[in-house]
mmCIF file of C-alpha atoms in Angstrom:
data_model
loop_
_atom_site.group_PDB
_atom_site.id
_atom_site.type_symbol
_atom_site.label_atom_id
_atom_site.label_comp_id
_atom_site.label_asym_id
_atom_site.label_seq_id
_atom_site.Cartn_x
_atom_site.Cartn_y
_atom_site.Cartn_z
ATOM 1 C CA UNK A 95 -31.509 29.211 -40.405
ATOM 2 C CA UNK A 96 -32.363 31.917 -37.865
ATOM 3 C CA UNK A 97 -29.027 31.760 -36.036
ATOM 4 C CA UNK A 98 -27.108 32.097 -39.295
ATOM 5 C CA UNK A 99 -29.386 34.879 -40.486
ATOM 6 C CA UNK A 100 -28.703 36.802 -37.286
ATOM 7 C CA UNK A 101 -25.039 36.965 -38.259
ATOM 8 C CA UNK A 102 -25.944 39.167 -41.228
ATOM 9 C CA UNK A 103 -27.039 41.922 -38.885
ATOM 10 C CA UNK A 104 -23.765 42.047 -36.965
ATOM 11 C CA UNK A 105 -21.830 45.095 -38.142
ATOM 12 C CA UNK A 106 -18.790 43.863 -40.025
ATOM 13 C CA UNK A 107 -16.519 44.982 -42.767
ATOM 14 C CA UNK A 108 -18.142 42.543 -45.237
ATOM 15 C CA UNK A 109 -17.977 43.646 -48.820
ATOM 16 C CA UNK A 110 -21.229 43.907 -50.771
ATOM 17 C CA UNK A 111 -20.160 40.815 -52.714
ATOM 18 C CA UNK A 112 -19.528 38.826 -49.522
ATOM 19 C CA UNK A 113 -22.852 39.958 -48.069
ATOM 20 C CA UNK A 114 -24.685 38.984 -51.269
ATOM 21 C CA UNK A 115 -23.000 35.561 -51.209
ATOM 22 C CA UNK A 116 -23.893 35.072 -47.523
ATOM 23 C CA UNK A 117 -27.527 35.987 -48.220
ATOM 24 C CA UNK A 118 -27.630 33.616 -51.204
ATOM 25 C CA UNK A 119 -26.322 30.788 -49.017
ATOM 26 C CA UNK A 120 -28.927 31.593 -46.349
ATOM 27 C CA UNK A 121 -31.697 31.645 -48.950
ATOM 28 C CA UNK A 122 -30.626 28.225 -50.257
ATOM 29 C CA UNK A 123 -30.515 26.773 -46.739
ATOM 30 C CA UNK A 124 -33.887 28.304 -45.832
ATOM 31 C CA UNK A 125 -35.496 26.944 -49.023
ATOM 32 C CA UNK A 126 -34.118 23.485 -48.219
ATOM 33 C CA UNK A 127 -35.386 23.634 -44.634
ATOM 34 C CA UNK A 128 -38.805 24.940 -45.672
ATOM 35 C CA UNK A 129 -39.204 22.234 -48.317
ATOM 36 C CA UNK A 130 -38.348 19.551 -45.769
ATOM 37 C CA UNK A 131 -40.851 20.973 -43.279
ATOM 38 C CA UNK A 132 -43.607 21.616 -45.802
ATOM 39 C CA UNK A 133 -43.745 17.986 -46.874
ATOM 40 C CA UNK A 134 -45.233 17.040 -43.523
ATOM 41 C CA UNK A 135 -46.984 20.112 -42.147
ATOM 42 C CA UNK A 136 -48.373 22.142 -45.050
ATOM 43 C CA UNK A 137 -52.105 21.790 -44.287
ATOM 44 C CA UNK A 138 -51.524 21.909 -40.543
ATOM 45 C CA UNK A 139 -49.540 25.141 -40.893
ATOM 46 C CA UNK A 140 -52.323 26.746 -42.961
ATOM 47 C CA UNK A 141 -54.896 25.722 -40.345
ATOM 48 C CA UNK A 142 -52.573 26.943 -37.605
ATOM 49 C CA UNK A 143 -52.329 30.339 -39.294
ATOM 50 C CA UNK A 144 -56.109 30.768 -39.164
ATOM 51 C CA UNK A 145 -56.181 29.598 -35.544
ATOM 52 C CA UNK A 146 -53.415 32.033 -34.611
ATOM 53 C CA UNK A 147 -55.355 34.955 -36.087
ATOM 54 C CA UNK A 148 -58.651 34.127 -34.398
ATOM 55 C CA UNK A 149 -57.122 33.177 -31.033
ATOM 56 C CA UNK A 150 -54.551 35.972 -30.608
ATOM 57 C CA UNK A 151 -56.170 39.244 -29.473
ATOM 58 C CA UNK A 152 -53.632 41.504 -31.216
ATOM 59 C CA UNK A 153 -54.086 39.652 -34.528
ATOM 60 C CA UNK A 154 -57.852 39.321 -34.155
ATOM 61 C CA UNK A 155 -57.990 43.114 -33.662
ATOM 62 C CA UNK A 156 -56.581 43.521 -37.201
ATOM 63 C CA UNK A 157 -59.481 41.557 -38.712
ATOM 64 C CA UNK A 158 -61.941 44.414 -39.240
ATOM 65 C CA UNK A 159 -64.000 45.567 -42.242
ATOM 66 C CA UNK A 160 -62.171 48.912 -42.314
ATOM 67 C CA UNK A 161 -58.736 47.334 -42.914
ATOM 68 C CA UNK A 162 -57.686 46.053 -46.321
ATOM 69 C CA UNK A 163 -55.802 42.799 -45.729
ATOM 70 C CA UNK A 164 -53.148 41.698 -48.235
ATOM 71 C CA UNK A 165 -51.667 38.239 -48.464
ATOM 72 C CA UNK A 166 -49.833 36.382 -51.188
ATOM 73 C CA UNK A 167 -51.061 33.534 -53.354
ATOM 74 C CA UNK A 168 -48.849 30.634 -52.305
ATOM 75 C CA UNK A 169 -46.517 28.936 -54.722
ATOM 76 C CA UNK A 170 -44.507 25.804 -54.158
ATOM 77 C CA UNK A 171 -44.009 25.094 -50.486
ATOM 78 C CA UNK A 172 -44.885 28.569 -49.196
ATOM 79 C CA UNK A 173 -47.287 28.816 -46.290
ATOM 80 C CA UNK A 174 -50.819 28.572 -47.728
ATOM 81 C CA UNK A 175 -52.640 31.816 -46.890
ATOM 82 C CA UNK A 176 -55.851 30.809 -48.669
ATOM 83 C CA UNK A 177 -57.638 29.397 -45.588
ATOM 84 C CA UNK A 178 -56.946 32.670 -43.779
ATOM 85 C CA UNK A 179 -58.145 34.717 -46.760
ATOM 86 C CA UNK A 180 -61.339 32.627 -46.865
ATOM 87 C CA UNK A 181 -61.909 33.229 -43.157
ATOM 88 C CA UNK A 182 -61.294 36.970 -43.519
ATOM 89 C CA UNK A 183 -63.663 37.250 -46.491
ATOM 90 C CA UNK A 184 -66.328 35.278 -44.609
ATOM 91 C CA UNK A 185 -66.334 37.805 -41.759
ATOM 92 C CA UNK A 186 -66.327 40.853 -44.028
ATOM 93 C CA UNK A 187 -62.639 41.792 -44.003
ATOM 94 C CA UNK A 188 -61.663 43.078 -47.473
ATOM 95 C CA UNK A 189 -58.795 41.126 -49.042
ATOM 96 C CA UNK A 190 -56.328 41.716 -51.833
ATOM 97 C CA UNK A 191 -53.289 40.190 -53.499
ATOM 98 C CA UNK A 192 -50.108 41.789 -54.815
ATOM 99 C CA UNK A 193 -49.461 42.498 -58.442
ATOM 100 C CA UNK A 194 -45.984 43.004 -59.883
ATOM 101 C CA UNK A 195 -45.783 46.313 -61.726
ATOM 102 C CA UNK A 196 -42.168 45.993 -62.888
ATOM 103 C CA UNK A 197 -38.765 45.121 -61.505
ATOM 104 C CA UNK A 198 -37.406 47.753 -59.147
ATOM 105 C CA UNK A 199 -40.826 49.166 -58.183
ATOM 106 C CA UNK A 200 -43.143 48.545 -55.240
ATOM 107 C CA UNK A 201 -45.937 46.032 -55.672
ATOM 108 C CA UNK A 202 -49.446 47.169 -56.526
ATOM 109 C CA UNK A 203 -52.449 45.531 -54.862
ATOM 110 C CA UNK A 204 -55.762 44.488 -56.369
ATOM 111 C CA UNK A 205 -58.971 43.551 -54.620
ATOM 112 C CA UNK A 206 -59.410 39.785 -54.564
ATOM 113 C CA UNK A 207 -61.788 37.291 -52.986
ATOM 114 C CA UNK A 208 -60.872 33.601 -52.658
ATOM 115 C CA UNK A 209 -63.057 32.479 -55.592
ATOM 116 C CA UNK A 210 -62.060 35.292 -57.974
ATOM 117 C CA UNK A 211 -60.079 34.277 -61.072
ATOM 118 C CA UNK A 212 -56.316 34.769 -61.211
ATOM 119 C CA UNK A 213 -53.817 35.101 -64.005
ATOM 120 C CA UNK A 214 -50.364 33.550 -64.130
ATOM 121 C CA UNK A 215 -47.516 35.999 -64.580
ATOM 122 C CA UNK A 216 -43.705 35.964 -64.460
ATOM 123 C CA UNK A 217 -41.808 33.991 -61.816
ATOM 124 C CA UNK A 218 -44.701 31.514 -61.456
ATOM 125 C CA UNK A 219 -46.802 34.078 -59.589
ATOM 126 C CA UNK A 220 -50.588 34.248 -59.650
ATOM 127 C CA UNK A 221 -52.267 37.612 -59.321
ATOM 128 C CA UNK A 222 -55.720 39.184 -59.690
ATOM 129 C CA UNK A 223 -56.944 40.124 -63.141
ATOM 130 C CA UNK A 224 -55.945 43.627 -64.335
ATOM 131 C CA UNK A 225 -59.550 44.852 -64.138
ATOM 132 C CA UNK A 226 -59.729 44.157 -60.380
ATOM 133 C CA UNK A 227 -59.878 47.346 -58.332
ATOM 134 C CA UNK A 228 -56.572 48.857 -57.171
ATOM 135 C CA UNK A 229 -56.468 49.091 -53.381
ATOM 136 C CA UNK A 230 -54.068 50.021 -50.600
ATOM 137 C CA UNK A 231 -53.624 47.433 -47.853
ATOM 138 C CA UNK A 232 -53.175 48.388 -44.222
ATOM 139 C CA UNK A 233 -52.263 44.850 -43.087
ATOM 140 C CA UNK A 234 -49.938 42.594 -45.099
ATOM 141 C CA UNK A 235 -49.042 38.955 -44.650
ATOM 142 C CA UNK A 236 -45.577 38.920 -46.248
ATOM 143 C CA UNK A 237 -43.799 35.886 -47.718
ATOM 144 C CA UNK A 238 -40.287 35.054 -46.571
ATOM 145 C CA UNK A 239 -37.636 32.401 -46.408
ATOM 146 C CA UNK A 240 -36.393 33.047 -42.876
ATOM 147 C CA UNK A 241 -36.475 35.510 -40.012
ATOM 148 C CA UNK A 242 -34.336 36.187 -36.979
ATOM 149 C CA UNK A 243 -35.123 36.691 -33.301
ATOM 150 C CA UNK A 244 -35.650 40.411 -33.865
ATOM 151 C CA UNK A 245 -38.217 39.853 -36.628
ATOM 152 C CA UNK A 246 -35.996 40.866 -39.562
ATOM 153 C CA UNK A 247 -37.094 38.962 -42.628
ATOM 154 C CA UNK A 248 -35.012 37.348 -45.349
ATOM 155 C CA UNK A 249 -37.009 37.406 -48.566
ATOM 156 C CA UNK A 250 -36.337 36.062 -52.019
ATOM 157 C CA UNK A 251 -33.864 38.786 -52.938
ATOM 158 C CA UNK A 252 -35.863 40.940 -55.352
ATOM 159 C CA UNK A 253 -36.584 43.666 -52.820
ATOM 160 C CA UNK A 254 -40.251 43.923 -53.828
ATOM 161 C CA UNK A 255 -41.629 43.807 -50.290
ATOM 162 C CA UNK A 256 -38.879 46.041 -48.906
ATOM 163 C CA UNK A 257 -39.811 48.758 -51.440
ATOM 164 C CA UNK A 258 -43.519 48.120 -50.980
ATOM 165 C CA UNK A 259 -43.452 48.351 -47.180
ATOM 166 C CA UNK A 260 -41.306 51.497 -47.305
ATOM 167 C CA UNK A 261 -43.766 53.117 -49.714
ATOM 168 C CA UNK A 262 -46.855 52.059 -47.751
ATOM 169 C CA UNK A 263 -45.356 53.149 -44.426
ATOM 170 C CA UNK A 264 -44.327 56.518 -45.864
ATOM 171 C CA UNK A 265 -48.016 57.114 -46.624
ATOM 172 C CA UNK A 266 -49.315 55.427 -43.439
ATOM 173 C CA UNK A 267 -46.866 54.622 -40.641
ATOM 174 C CA UNK A 268 -49.509 52.364 -39.033
ATOM 175 C CA UNK A 269 -49.207 49.832 -41.895
ATOM 176 C CA UNK A 270 -48.750 46.373 -40.352
ATOM 177 C CA UNK A 271 -46.541 43.671 -41.875
ATOM 178 C CA UNK A 272 -46.737 40.113 -40.579
#
């Protein structure tokens, strides 16, 4: 996955159609690889995520009551962020989840605690209820299919997080995406 993804960043004369086809092939391969991995390590990966945050000084420094922390509600074989969200809420770090406004726009974020109700929306997503408070995260745990050695992420292809991060960073360049 990562080695093939790295090829997308090499400047070439690829047409937009060829680039889109290459990304689609990478997404399919990454989904296949993630599904194979998730069948055996799902719970361990979720526990490992919490451990990484509490044991890594740079990540632990992000876990403060003055930073709104956004994650995603996992679907399918995505990394389960819920144990991390529970840990954050337990130590007083405010948490939120994304909410899809409409195609082509950045995501909105709504305050959410691990036991708060959710609603099911398009694409099989779960998000906070509309009456939950709108918030602006300063730290985001972002879903992805693959990443390369330089930290460039390959998402699902809708561009939601690309637009969202650009918008958040325009307002606050210190916004952190993990």
